[in-house]
């Protein structure tokens, strides 16, 4: 065992949608472990916000404007990254959205949009980086899954379908490319304090906790929401050679939610 196995020195890490939330924290973690950070977002103003956040943390980062659902755009971005920064060693498929609508009221176009960003895009970006990883016989792909890769709940049908699919895409990439020394694993965050979950944490008019916030407290043995930084250690592990024989796994980073049967009546 050598602690250098956890180092990402000399590696290029592309984290999609990493100008805020979980992606930003994961990219900072990978950068702190030595990787060169590359990220994208859909608008220049978001990329600029991300660049400022990395600079503030003392980390050099390269930002690109790119919509991960646009296959031509993604291919062009990956080509530019290879020319301007270097071949991608680590891909984190992080960009994602959620729409919380009862399924019987959900427009088909909204369902498709969630599937497009949360499931089709990880395929598109992974497809773009795989040829170079195969050629170099080395690569790490980390897909950001969800509790909804395992569980259902009201109003998140499209998101659960996408994240459940992403779990299986992860296992399939691991199966199809393991012989090229490419590892593909997932991280399944529990409930994490980011803009995506802000509506679920908004205090009530009387100052009390949002009912969903109370629900999460009761479902989480750790009795707190996760912070984006809670995902840094797991991401560094899965991006590093310390995890070279770990393939096709989903690591749930959820304060114990998936292990817990629920609070017993008092
Ligand atoms: P977030 O802060 O909203 O981050 C998502 C990022 O993806 C944003 O920067 C967003 O850009 C970007 N994005 C959205 N659509 C895109 C597209 N088409 N092309 C490029 N970038 C795009 O939310 P987050 O909570 O950090 O979520 C990050 C990932 O973690 C998502 O996959 C989410 O499903 C997953 N996750 C979150 C939680 C949680 O509790 N927060 C739990 C489990 C899994 P904009 O700023 O323009 O929207
Ligand atoms: C929801 C949440 C999800 C979770 C996350 C759980 O409405 O259920 O917002 O986005 O935060 O994916 O792992």
XYZ file of C-alpha atoms in Angstrom, residues 197-214 225:
19
model
C -32.361 20.740 -3.243
C -32.838 24.343 -2.030
C -36.645 24.224 -2.540
C -36.807 21.194 -0.192
C -35.029 23.032 2.604
C -36.777 26.402 2.498
C -37.971 27.326 6.023
C -41.735 27.681 6.512
C -43.389 31.087 7.017
C -43.394 30.469 10.795
C -39.646 29.730 10.758
C -40.056 25.962 11.221
C -38.276 23.397 9.054
C -39.754 22.508 5.637
C -41.700 19.198 5.995
C -39.333 17.560 3.475
C -36.370 18.756 5.532
C -37.929 17.082 8.621
C -28.032 16.946 5.154
